[in-house]
PDB file of C-alpha atoms in Angstrom:
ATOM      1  CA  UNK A   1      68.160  95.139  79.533  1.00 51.00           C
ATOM      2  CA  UNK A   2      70.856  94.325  81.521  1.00 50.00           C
ATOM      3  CA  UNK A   3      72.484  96.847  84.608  1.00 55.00           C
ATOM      4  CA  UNK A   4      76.186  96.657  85.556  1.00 57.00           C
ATOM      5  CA  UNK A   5      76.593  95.137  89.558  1.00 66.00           C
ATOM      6  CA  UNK A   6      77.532  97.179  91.634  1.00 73.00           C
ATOM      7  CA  UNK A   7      81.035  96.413  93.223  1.00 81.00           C
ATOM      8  CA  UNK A   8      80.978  95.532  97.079  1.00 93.00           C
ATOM      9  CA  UNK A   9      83.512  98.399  98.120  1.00 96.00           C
ATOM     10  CA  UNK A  10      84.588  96.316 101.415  1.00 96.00           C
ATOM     11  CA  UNK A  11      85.553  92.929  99.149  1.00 97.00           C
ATOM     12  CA  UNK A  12      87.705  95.911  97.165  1.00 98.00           C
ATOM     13  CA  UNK A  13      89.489  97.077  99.962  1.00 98.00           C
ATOM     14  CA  UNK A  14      89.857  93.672 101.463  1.00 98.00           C
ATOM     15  CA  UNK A  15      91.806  92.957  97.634  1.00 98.00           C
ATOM     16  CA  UNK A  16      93.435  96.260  98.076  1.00 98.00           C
ATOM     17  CA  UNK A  17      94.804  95.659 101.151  1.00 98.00           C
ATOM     18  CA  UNK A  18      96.022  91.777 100.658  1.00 98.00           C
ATOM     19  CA  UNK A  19      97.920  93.641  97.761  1.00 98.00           C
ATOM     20  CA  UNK A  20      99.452  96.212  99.046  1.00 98.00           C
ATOM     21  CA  UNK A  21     100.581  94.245 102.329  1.00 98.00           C
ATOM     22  CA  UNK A  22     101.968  91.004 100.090  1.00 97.00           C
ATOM     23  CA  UNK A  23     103.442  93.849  97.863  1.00 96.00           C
ATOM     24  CA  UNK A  24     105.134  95.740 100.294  1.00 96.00           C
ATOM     25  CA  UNK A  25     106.522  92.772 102.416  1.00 95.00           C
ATOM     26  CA  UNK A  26     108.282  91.897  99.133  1.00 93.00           C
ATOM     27  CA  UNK A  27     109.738  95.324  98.429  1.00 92.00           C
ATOM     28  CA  UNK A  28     111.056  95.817 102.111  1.00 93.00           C
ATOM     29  CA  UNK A  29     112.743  92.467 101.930  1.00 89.00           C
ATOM     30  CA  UNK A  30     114.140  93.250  98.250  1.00 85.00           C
ATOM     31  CA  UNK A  31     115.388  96.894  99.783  1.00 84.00           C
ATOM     32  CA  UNK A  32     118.686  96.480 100.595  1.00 80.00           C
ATOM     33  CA  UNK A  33     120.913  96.231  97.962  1.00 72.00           C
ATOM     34  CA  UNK A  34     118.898  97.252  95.187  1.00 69.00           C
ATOM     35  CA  UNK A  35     120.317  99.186  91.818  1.00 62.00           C
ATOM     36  CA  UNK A  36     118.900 101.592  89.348  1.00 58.00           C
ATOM     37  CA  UNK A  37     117.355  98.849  86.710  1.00 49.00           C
ATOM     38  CA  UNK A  38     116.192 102.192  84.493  1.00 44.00           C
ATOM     39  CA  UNK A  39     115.293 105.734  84.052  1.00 47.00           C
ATOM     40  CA  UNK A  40     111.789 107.118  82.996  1.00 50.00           C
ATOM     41  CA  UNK A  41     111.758 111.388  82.432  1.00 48.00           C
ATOM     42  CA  UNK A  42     115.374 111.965  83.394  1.00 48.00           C
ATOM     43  CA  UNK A  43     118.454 110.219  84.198  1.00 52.00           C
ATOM     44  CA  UNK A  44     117.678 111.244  87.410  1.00 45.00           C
ATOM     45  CA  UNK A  45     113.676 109.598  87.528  1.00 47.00           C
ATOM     46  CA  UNK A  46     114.821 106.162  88.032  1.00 52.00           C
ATOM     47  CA  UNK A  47     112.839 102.840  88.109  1.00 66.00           C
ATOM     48  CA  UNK A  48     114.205  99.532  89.645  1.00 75.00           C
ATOM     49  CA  UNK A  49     113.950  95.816  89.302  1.00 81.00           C
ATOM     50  CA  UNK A  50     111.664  95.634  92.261  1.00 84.00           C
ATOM     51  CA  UNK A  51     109.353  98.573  91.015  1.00 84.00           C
ATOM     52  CA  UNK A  52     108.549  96.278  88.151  1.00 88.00           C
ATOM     53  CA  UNK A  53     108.481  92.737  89.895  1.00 88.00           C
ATOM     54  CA  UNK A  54     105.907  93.981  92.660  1.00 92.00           C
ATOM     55  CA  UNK A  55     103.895  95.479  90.100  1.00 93.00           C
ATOM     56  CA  UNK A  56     103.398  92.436  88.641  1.00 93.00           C
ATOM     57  CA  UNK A  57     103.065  90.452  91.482  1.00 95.00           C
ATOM     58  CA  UNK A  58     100.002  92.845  92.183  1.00 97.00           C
ATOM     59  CA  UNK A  59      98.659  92.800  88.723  1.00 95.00           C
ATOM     60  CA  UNK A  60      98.303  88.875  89.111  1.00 95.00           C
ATOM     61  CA  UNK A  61      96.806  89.161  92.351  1.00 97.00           C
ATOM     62  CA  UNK A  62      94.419  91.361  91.007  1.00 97.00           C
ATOM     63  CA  UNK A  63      93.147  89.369  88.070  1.00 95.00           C
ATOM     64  CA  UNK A  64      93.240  86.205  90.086  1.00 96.00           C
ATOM     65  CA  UNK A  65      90.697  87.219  92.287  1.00 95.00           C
ATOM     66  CA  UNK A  66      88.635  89.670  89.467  1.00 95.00           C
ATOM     67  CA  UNK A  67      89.669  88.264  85.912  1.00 92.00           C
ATOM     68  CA  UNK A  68      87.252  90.891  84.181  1.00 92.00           C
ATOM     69  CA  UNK A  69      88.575  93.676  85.714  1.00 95.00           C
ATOM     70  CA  UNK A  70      91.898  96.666  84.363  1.00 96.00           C
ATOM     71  CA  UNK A  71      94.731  97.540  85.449  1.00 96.00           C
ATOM     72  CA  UNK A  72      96.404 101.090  85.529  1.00 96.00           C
ATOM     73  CA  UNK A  73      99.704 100.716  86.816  1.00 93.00           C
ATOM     74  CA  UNK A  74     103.027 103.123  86.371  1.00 82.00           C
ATOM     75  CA  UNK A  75     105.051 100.882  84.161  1.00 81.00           C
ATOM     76  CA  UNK A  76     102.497  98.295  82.714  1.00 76.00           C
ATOM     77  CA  UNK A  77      99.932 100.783  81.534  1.00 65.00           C
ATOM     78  CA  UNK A  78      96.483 100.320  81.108  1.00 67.00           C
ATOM     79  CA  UNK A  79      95.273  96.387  80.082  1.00 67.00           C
ATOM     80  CA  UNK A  80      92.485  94.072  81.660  1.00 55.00           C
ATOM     81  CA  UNK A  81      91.789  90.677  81.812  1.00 48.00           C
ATOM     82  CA  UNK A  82      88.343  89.152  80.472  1.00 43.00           C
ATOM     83  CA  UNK A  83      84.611  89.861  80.948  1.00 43.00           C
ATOM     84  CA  UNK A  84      83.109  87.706  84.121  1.00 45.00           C
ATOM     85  CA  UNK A  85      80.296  90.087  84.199  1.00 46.00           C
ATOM     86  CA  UNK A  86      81.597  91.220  87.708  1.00 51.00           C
ATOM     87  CA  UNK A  87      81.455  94.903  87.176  1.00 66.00           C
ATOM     88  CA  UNK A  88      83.597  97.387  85.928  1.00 78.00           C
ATOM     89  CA  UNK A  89      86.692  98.001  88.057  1.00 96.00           C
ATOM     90  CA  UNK A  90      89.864  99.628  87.656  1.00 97.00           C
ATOM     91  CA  UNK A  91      92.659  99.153  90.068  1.00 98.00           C
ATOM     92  CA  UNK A  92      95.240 102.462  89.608  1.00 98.00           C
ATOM     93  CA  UNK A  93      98.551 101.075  91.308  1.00 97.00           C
ATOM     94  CA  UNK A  94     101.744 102.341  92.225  1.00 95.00           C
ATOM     95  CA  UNK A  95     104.051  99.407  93.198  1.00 95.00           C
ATOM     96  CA  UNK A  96     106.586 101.767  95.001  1.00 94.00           C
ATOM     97  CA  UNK A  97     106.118 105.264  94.976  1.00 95.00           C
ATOM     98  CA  UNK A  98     108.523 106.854  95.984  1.00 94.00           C
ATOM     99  CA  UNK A  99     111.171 105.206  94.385  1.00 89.00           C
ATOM    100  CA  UNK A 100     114.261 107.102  95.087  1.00 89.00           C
ATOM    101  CA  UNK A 101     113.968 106.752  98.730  1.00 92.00           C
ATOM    102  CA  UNK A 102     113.658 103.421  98.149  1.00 91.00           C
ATOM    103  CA  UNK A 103     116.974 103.080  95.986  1.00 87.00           C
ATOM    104  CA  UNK A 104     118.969 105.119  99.045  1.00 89.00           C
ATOM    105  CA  UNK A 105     117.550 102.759 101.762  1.00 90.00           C
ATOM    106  CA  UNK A 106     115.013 105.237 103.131  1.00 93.00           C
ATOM    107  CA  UNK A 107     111.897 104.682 104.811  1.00 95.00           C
ATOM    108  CA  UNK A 108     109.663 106.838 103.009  1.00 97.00           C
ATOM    109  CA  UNK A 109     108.064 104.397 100.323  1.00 96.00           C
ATOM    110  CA  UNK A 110     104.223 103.249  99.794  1.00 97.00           C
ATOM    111  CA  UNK A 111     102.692 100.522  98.010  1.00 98.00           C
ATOM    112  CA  UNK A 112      99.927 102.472  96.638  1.00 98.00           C
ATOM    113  CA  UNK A 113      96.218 100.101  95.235  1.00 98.00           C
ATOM    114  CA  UNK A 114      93.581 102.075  94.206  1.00 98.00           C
ATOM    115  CA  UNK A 115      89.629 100.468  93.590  1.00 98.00           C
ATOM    116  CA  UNK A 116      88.078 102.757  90.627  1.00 97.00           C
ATOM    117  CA  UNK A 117      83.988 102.231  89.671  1.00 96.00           C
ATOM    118  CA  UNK A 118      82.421 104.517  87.563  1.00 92.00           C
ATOM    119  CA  UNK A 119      85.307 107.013  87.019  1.00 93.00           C
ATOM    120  CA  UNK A 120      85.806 107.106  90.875  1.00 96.00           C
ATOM    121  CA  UNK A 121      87.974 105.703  93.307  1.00 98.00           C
ATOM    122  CA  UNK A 122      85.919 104.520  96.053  1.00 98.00           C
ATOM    123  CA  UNK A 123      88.633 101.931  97.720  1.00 98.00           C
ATOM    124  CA  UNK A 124      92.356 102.456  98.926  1.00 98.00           C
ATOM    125  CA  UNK A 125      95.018 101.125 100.619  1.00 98.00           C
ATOM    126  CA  UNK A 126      98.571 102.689 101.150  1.00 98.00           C
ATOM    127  CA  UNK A 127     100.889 100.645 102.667  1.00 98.00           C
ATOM    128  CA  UNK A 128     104.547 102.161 103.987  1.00 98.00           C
ATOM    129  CA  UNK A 129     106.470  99.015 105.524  1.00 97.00           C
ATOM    130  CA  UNK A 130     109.033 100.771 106.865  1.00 95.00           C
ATOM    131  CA  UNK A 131     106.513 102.690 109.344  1.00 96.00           C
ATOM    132  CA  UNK A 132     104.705  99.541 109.880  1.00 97.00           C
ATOM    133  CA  UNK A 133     101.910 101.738 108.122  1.00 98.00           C
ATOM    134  CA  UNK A 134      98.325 100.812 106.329  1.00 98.00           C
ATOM    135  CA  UNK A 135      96.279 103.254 105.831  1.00 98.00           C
ATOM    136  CA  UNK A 136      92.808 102.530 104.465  1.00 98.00           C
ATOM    137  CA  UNK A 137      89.628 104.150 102.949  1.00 98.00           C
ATOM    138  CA  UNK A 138      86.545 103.566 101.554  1.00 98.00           C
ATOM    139  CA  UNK A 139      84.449 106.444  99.932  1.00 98.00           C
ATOM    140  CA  UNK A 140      82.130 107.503 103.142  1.00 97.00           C
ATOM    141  CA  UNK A 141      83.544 105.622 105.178  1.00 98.00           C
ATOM    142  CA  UNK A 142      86.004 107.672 107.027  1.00 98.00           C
ATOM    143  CA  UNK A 143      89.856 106.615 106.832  1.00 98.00           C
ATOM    144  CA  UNK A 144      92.208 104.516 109.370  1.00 98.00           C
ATOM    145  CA  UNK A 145      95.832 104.021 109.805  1.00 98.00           C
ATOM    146  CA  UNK A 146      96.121 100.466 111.135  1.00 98.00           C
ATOM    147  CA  UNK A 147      92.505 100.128 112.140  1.00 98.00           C
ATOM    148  CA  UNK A 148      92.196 103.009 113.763  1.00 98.00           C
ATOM    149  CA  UNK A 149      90.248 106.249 112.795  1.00 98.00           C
ATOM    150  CA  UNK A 150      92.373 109.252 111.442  1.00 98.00           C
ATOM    151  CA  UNK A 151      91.417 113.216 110.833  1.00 98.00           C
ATOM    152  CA  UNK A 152      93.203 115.977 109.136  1.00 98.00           C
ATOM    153  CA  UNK A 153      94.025 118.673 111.367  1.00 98.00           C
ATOM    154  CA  UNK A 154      91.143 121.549 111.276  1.00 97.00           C
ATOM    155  CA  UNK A 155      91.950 124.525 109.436  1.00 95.00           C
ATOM    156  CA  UNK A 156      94.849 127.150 110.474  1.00 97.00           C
ATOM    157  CA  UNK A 157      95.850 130.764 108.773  1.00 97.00           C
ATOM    158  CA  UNK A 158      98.001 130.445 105.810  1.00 97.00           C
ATOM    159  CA  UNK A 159     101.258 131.934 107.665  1.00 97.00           C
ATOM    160  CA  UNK A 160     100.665 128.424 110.835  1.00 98.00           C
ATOM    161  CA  UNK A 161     100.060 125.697 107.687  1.00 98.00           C
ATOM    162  CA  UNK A 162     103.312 123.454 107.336  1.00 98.00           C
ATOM    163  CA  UNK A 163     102.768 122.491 103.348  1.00 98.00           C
ATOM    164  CA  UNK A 164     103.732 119.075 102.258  1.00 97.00           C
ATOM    165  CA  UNK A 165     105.062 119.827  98.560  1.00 97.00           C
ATOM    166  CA  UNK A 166     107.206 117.326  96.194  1.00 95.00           C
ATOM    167  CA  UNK A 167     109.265 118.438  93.037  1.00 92.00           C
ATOM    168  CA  UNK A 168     109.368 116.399  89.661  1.00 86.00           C
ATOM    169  CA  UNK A 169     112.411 115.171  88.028  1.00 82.00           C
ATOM    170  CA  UNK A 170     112.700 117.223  84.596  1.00 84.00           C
ATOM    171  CA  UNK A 171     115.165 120.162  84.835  1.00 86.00           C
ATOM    172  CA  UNK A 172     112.421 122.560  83.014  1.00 90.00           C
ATOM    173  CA  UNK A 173     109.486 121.571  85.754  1.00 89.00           C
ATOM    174  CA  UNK A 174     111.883 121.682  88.880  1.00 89.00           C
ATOM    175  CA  UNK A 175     112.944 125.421  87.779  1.00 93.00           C
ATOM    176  CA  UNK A 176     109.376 126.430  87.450  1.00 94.00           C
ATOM    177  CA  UNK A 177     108.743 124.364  91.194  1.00 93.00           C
ATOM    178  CA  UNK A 178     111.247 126.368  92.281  1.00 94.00           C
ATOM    179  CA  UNK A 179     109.452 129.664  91.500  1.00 95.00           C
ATOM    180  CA  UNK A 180     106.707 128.484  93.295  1.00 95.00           C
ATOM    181  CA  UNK A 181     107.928 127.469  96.170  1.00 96.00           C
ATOM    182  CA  UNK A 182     109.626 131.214  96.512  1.00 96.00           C
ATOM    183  CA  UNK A 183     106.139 132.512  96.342  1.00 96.00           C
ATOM    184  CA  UNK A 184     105.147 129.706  98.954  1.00 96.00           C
ATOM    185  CA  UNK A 185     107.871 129.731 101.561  1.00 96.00           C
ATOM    186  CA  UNK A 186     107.634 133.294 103.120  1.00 97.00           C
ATOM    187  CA  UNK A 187     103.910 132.417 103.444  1.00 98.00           C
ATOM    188  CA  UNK A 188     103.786 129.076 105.333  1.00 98.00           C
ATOM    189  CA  UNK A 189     105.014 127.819 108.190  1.00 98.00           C
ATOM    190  CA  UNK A 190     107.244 125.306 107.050  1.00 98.00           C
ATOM    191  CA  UNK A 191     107.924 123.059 103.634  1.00 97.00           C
ATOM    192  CA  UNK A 192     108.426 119.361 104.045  1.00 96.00           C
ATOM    193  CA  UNK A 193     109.028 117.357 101.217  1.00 95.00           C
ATOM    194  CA  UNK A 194     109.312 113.749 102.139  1.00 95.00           C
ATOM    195  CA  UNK A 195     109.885 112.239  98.565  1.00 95.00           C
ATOM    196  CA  UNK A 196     106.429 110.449  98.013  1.00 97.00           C
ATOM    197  CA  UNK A 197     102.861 111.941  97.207  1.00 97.00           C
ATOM    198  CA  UNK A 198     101.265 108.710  98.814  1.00 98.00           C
ATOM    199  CA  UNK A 199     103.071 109.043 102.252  1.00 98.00           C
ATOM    200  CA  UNK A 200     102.597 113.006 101.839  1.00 98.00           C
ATOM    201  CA  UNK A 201      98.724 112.617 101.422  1.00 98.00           C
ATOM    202  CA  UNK A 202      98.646 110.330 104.639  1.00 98.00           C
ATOM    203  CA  UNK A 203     100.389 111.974 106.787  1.00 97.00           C
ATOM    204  CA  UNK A 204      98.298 115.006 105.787  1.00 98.00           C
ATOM    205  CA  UNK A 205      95.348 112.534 106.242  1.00 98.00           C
ATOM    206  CA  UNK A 206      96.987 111.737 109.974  1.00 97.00           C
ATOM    207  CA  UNK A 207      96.936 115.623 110.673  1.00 98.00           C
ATOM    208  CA  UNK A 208     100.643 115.030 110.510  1.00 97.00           C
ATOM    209  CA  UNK A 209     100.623 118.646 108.007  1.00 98.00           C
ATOM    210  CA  UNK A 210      98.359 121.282 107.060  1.00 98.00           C
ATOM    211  CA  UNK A 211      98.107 121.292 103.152  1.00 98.00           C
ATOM    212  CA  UNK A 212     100.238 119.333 100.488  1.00 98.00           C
ATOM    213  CA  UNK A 213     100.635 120.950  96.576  1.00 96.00           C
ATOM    214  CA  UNK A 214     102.368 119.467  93.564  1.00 95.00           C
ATOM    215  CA  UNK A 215     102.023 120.056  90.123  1.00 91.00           C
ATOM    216  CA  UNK A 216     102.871 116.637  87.721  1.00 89.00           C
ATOM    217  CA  UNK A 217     101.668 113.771  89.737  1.00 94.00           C
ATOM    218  CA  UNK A 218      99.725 110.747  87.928  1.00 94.00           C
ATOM    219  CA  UNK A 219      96.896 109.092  89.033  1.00 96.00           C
ATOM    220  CA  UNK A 220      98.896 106.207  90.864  1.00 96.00           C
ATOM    221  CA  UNK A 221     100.929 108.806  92.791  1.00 96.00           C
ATOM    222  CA  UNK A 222      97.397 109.912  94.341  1.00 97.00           C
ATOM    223  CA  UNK A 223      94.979 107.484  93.603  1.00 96.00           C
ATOM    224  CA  UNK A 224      94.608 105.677  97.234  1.00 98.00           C
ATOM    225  CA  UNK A 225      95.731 108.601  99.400  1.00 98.00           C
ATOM    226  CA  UNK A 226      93.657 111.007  98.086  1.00 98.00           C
ATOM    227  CA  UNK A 227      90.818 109.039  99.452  1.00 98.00           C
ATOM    228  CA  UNK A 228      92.405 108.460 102.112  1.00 98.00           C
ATOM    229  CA  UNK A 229      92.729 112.450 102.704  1.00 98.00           C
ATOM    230  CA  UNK A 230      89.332 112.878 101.456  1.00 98.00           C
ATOM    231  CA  UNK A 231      87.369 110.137 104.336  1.00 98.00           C
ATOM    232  CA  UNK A 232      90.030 112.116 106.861  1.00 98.00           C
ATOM    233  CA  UNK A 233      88.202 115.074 106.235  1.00 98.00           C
ATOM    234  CA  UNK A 234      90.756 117.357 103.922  1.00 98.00           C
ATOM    235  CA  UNK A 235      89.582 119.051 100.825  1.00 97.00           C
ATOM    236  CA  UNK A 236      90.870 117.075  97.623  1.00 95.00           C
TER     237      UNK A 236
END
């Protein structure tokens, strides 16, 4: 009888983060300039030449330092490598999320590398180069910006939250988004809408906001900042 290893959760996040720094480095100096390459729901959803290229720059990262381990990734899919018997490991990654910020030279972008064991994601690391940003999480282990310990804010009445919220780029979901958000606004504080769920769940992870809701995202959108919201102390 043989039992699966357990992965070591810091030697994840160490991968993570080596990814998500070489990753975004790339992207930031591949910024200015850059064109729509293609579209993916709407003509509007776009996808560019660097969304692809530093998605496979992570990919091969990734399987050169765990060959037996898969890959979920926004525009590759789902594939793996071979079996070294290392353990089973998925890495859910989002090369730029955020991508139309990205397109119109703004600084709200994350590389986004998620470790999964087990059906859970117990590593992260979201990098946002234009902040100078890496925030980083392992399950129970609290989360960091830059090294240093973070918290979500503690809990305020509905009518003092400012809501993080983010709207998805077919015509049908945006009109029902909208309908929610008329129910939402009178209720809350304030709506911010920054243009990435990764940066969104940080900065709610940084105590930067009070709650964050959106209805469409895909597991690389939230893979890494969830935990990263989770370790901060936020409900997920």
């Amino acid at each position: 009888m043989t039992t699966t290893p357990t992965p070591d959760r810091a030697g994840l996040l160490s991968l993570a983060v080596e990814a998500a720094r070489e990753g975004g480095r790339v992207a930031a100096e591949g910024q200015a300039g850059i064109g729509v390459l293609d579209t993916k729901s709407s003509p509007t959803d776009v996808v560019t030449e660097m969304d692809r290229s530093v998605e496979e720059l992570i990919r091969k990262r990734l399987y050169a330092a765990r060959p037996g381990d898969t890959v979920l990734a926004e525009y590759g899919g789902d594939d793996g490598g071979g079996d070294d018997g290392q353990g089973a490991v998925r890495w859910i990654v989002d090369p730029i999320d955020g991508t139309v910020n990205y397109l119109y030279g703004r600084g709200e972008w994350a590389v986004s590398i998620a470790a999964e064991a087990a059906g859970e994601v117990v590593a992260g690391a979201v990098a946002v180069p234009a902040r100078g940003d890496l925030y980083t999480a392992v399950l129970g282990g609290g989360a960091f910006c830059n090294g240093e310990a973070i918290r979500a804010a503690p809990a305020v009445p509905l009518e003092l939250a400012l809501v993080g919220t983010g709207f998805g780029y077919e015509s049908g979901r945006r009109a029902q988004q909208a309908e929610v958000l008329r129910s939402v606004l009178p209720r809350v504080r304030d709506i911010r809408r920054c243009g990435s769920a990764a940066v969104d769940l940080c900065e709610l992870a940084h105590g930067r906001s009070n709650a964050y809701y959106e209805r469409g995202l895909n597991p690389w959108d939230w893979g890494a900042a969830a935990l990263v919201a989770q370790e901060a102390g936020a409900r997920v």
